[in-house]
């Protein structure tokens, strides 16, 4: 069982806005920044959002992140078929000295 | 172009050993923490361990402590993962990735893993 909790699945139709939640605790999300990764089918993960709401160069502004208390969210607006992928939240864990991941959310574009 | 290329995966019997390599190019390898992440078939991502710039500081997830060793050769821009006493549950795709982090204490920041390799598959089975 993952330290961070994500819904196993989410879905939306093209053009719609969808959000994916990530729930943690005071010892992880509550005190650390959150990163999001996108993993397209059969490929390596890609950093999508870092430091709660920052997008690396090249990531469309359709993707946005937010954090409040012990929860974080990834929002995708103007949903496109190519957004169909697995999405993972992650945050730093001081005791590990490494990141912990959520269990992942499989996004389906209907 | 920044790139990481893993190699060394394969089929190994339980209790066996394997050494994974990760060749880096397109960035100053010696200036970054590096990480190994794995993904079991049909499962999510699991951090395995990391190593700091210079290679003196290493950290591992509990399930691999004492069995896996991370090392690096900055002269050859290479990262390694030595895996011993392999178990069926170590079966996974193993990715190397570049960590973006810095500072210390209150000023520590972690911006995630921004460059990933394509992964190499390790199968532990008799």
Short mmCIF file of C-alpha atoms in Angstrom, two decimals, chain A residues 32-33 35 37 39 42-47 49-51 86 88 90-92 94-104, chain B residues 33 35 37 39 43-47 50 57 59-62 65 95 99 101 108-114 116-119:
data_model
loop_
_atom_site.label_atom_id
_atom_site.label_comp_id
_atom_site.label_asym_id
_atom_site.label_seq_id
_atom_site.Cartn_x
_atom_site.Cartn_y
_atom_site.Cartn_z
CA UNK A 32 6.96 18.86 1.47
CA UNK A 33 6.41 19.89 -2.11
CA UNK A 35 5.76 16.40 -8.00
CA UNK A 37 4.76 12.26 -13.36
CA UNK A 39 3.71 7.67 -17.89
CA UNK A 42 5.02 1.43 -22.67
CA UNK A 43 7.28 4.40 -21.94
CA UNK A 44 9.34 5.79 -19.08
CA UNK A 45 7.79 8.30 -16.68
CA UNK A 46 8.09 11.99 -17.44
CA UNK A 47 8.21 14.84 -14.93
CA UNK A 49 4.83 19.14 -12.41
CA UNK A 50 7.42 19.95 -9.77
CA UNK A 51 7.31 22.00 -6.59
CA UNK A 86 -0.84 6.77 -15.83
CA UNK A 88 1.80 9.48 -10.28
CA UNK A 90 5.36 11.93 -5.40
CA UNK A 91 6.91 13.79 -2.54
CA UNK A 92 10.13 13.69 -0.55
CA UNK A 94 13.02 12.55 5.03
CA UNK A 95 13.36 9.11 6.63
CA UNK A 96 14.04 7.43 3.28
CA UNK A 97 16.07 10.32 1.94
CA UNK A 98 14.20 9.62 -1.24
CA UNK A 99 10.79 10.11 -2.83
CA UNK A 100 7.61 8.20 -2.13
CA UNK A 101 5.07 7.69 -4.89
CA UNK A 102 1.33 7.44 -4.97
CA UNK A 103 -0.13 4.24 -6.38
CA UNK A 104 -0.90 5.89 -9.71
CA UNK B 33 22.24 13.08 -7.43
CA UNK B 35 18.34 7.59 -8.61
CA UNK B 37 13.34 3.53 -9.68
CA UNK B 39 8.24 -0.82 -11.71
CA UNK B 43 2.34 -2.08 -10.77
CA UNK B 44 3.30 1.45 -9.82
CA UNK B 45 6.63 3.17 -9.40
CA UNK B 46 8.92 2.32 -6.49
CA UNK B 47 12.02 4.28 -5.55
CA UNK B 50 19.97 7.15 -4.82
CA UNK B 57 26.20 9.27 0.27
CA UNK B 59 20.26 5.66 0.44
CA UNK B 60 18.06 2.63 -0.22
CA UNK B 61 14.49 1.48 0.28
CA UNK B 62 14.32 -1.05 3.12
CA UNK B 65 19.14 -2.77 1.86
CA UNK B 95 14.90 3.02 -14.55
CA UNK B 99 17.46 13.99 -9.36
CA UNK B 101 17.60 18.69 -5.50
CA UNK B 108 16.32 21.72 1.14
CA UNK B 109 14.41 21.48 -2.10
CA UNK B 110 13.46 18.50 -4.24
CA UNK B 111 12.23 19.17 -7.74
CA UNK B 112 11.88 15.54 -8.76
CA UNK B 113 13.44 13.36 -11.43
CA UNK B 114 13.66 15.29 -14.65
CA UNK B 116 14.78 9.26 -17.23
CA UNK B 117 16.22 6.35 -19.10
CA UNK B 118 14.12 3.97 -21.16
CA UNK B 119 14.41 1.21 -18.55
#
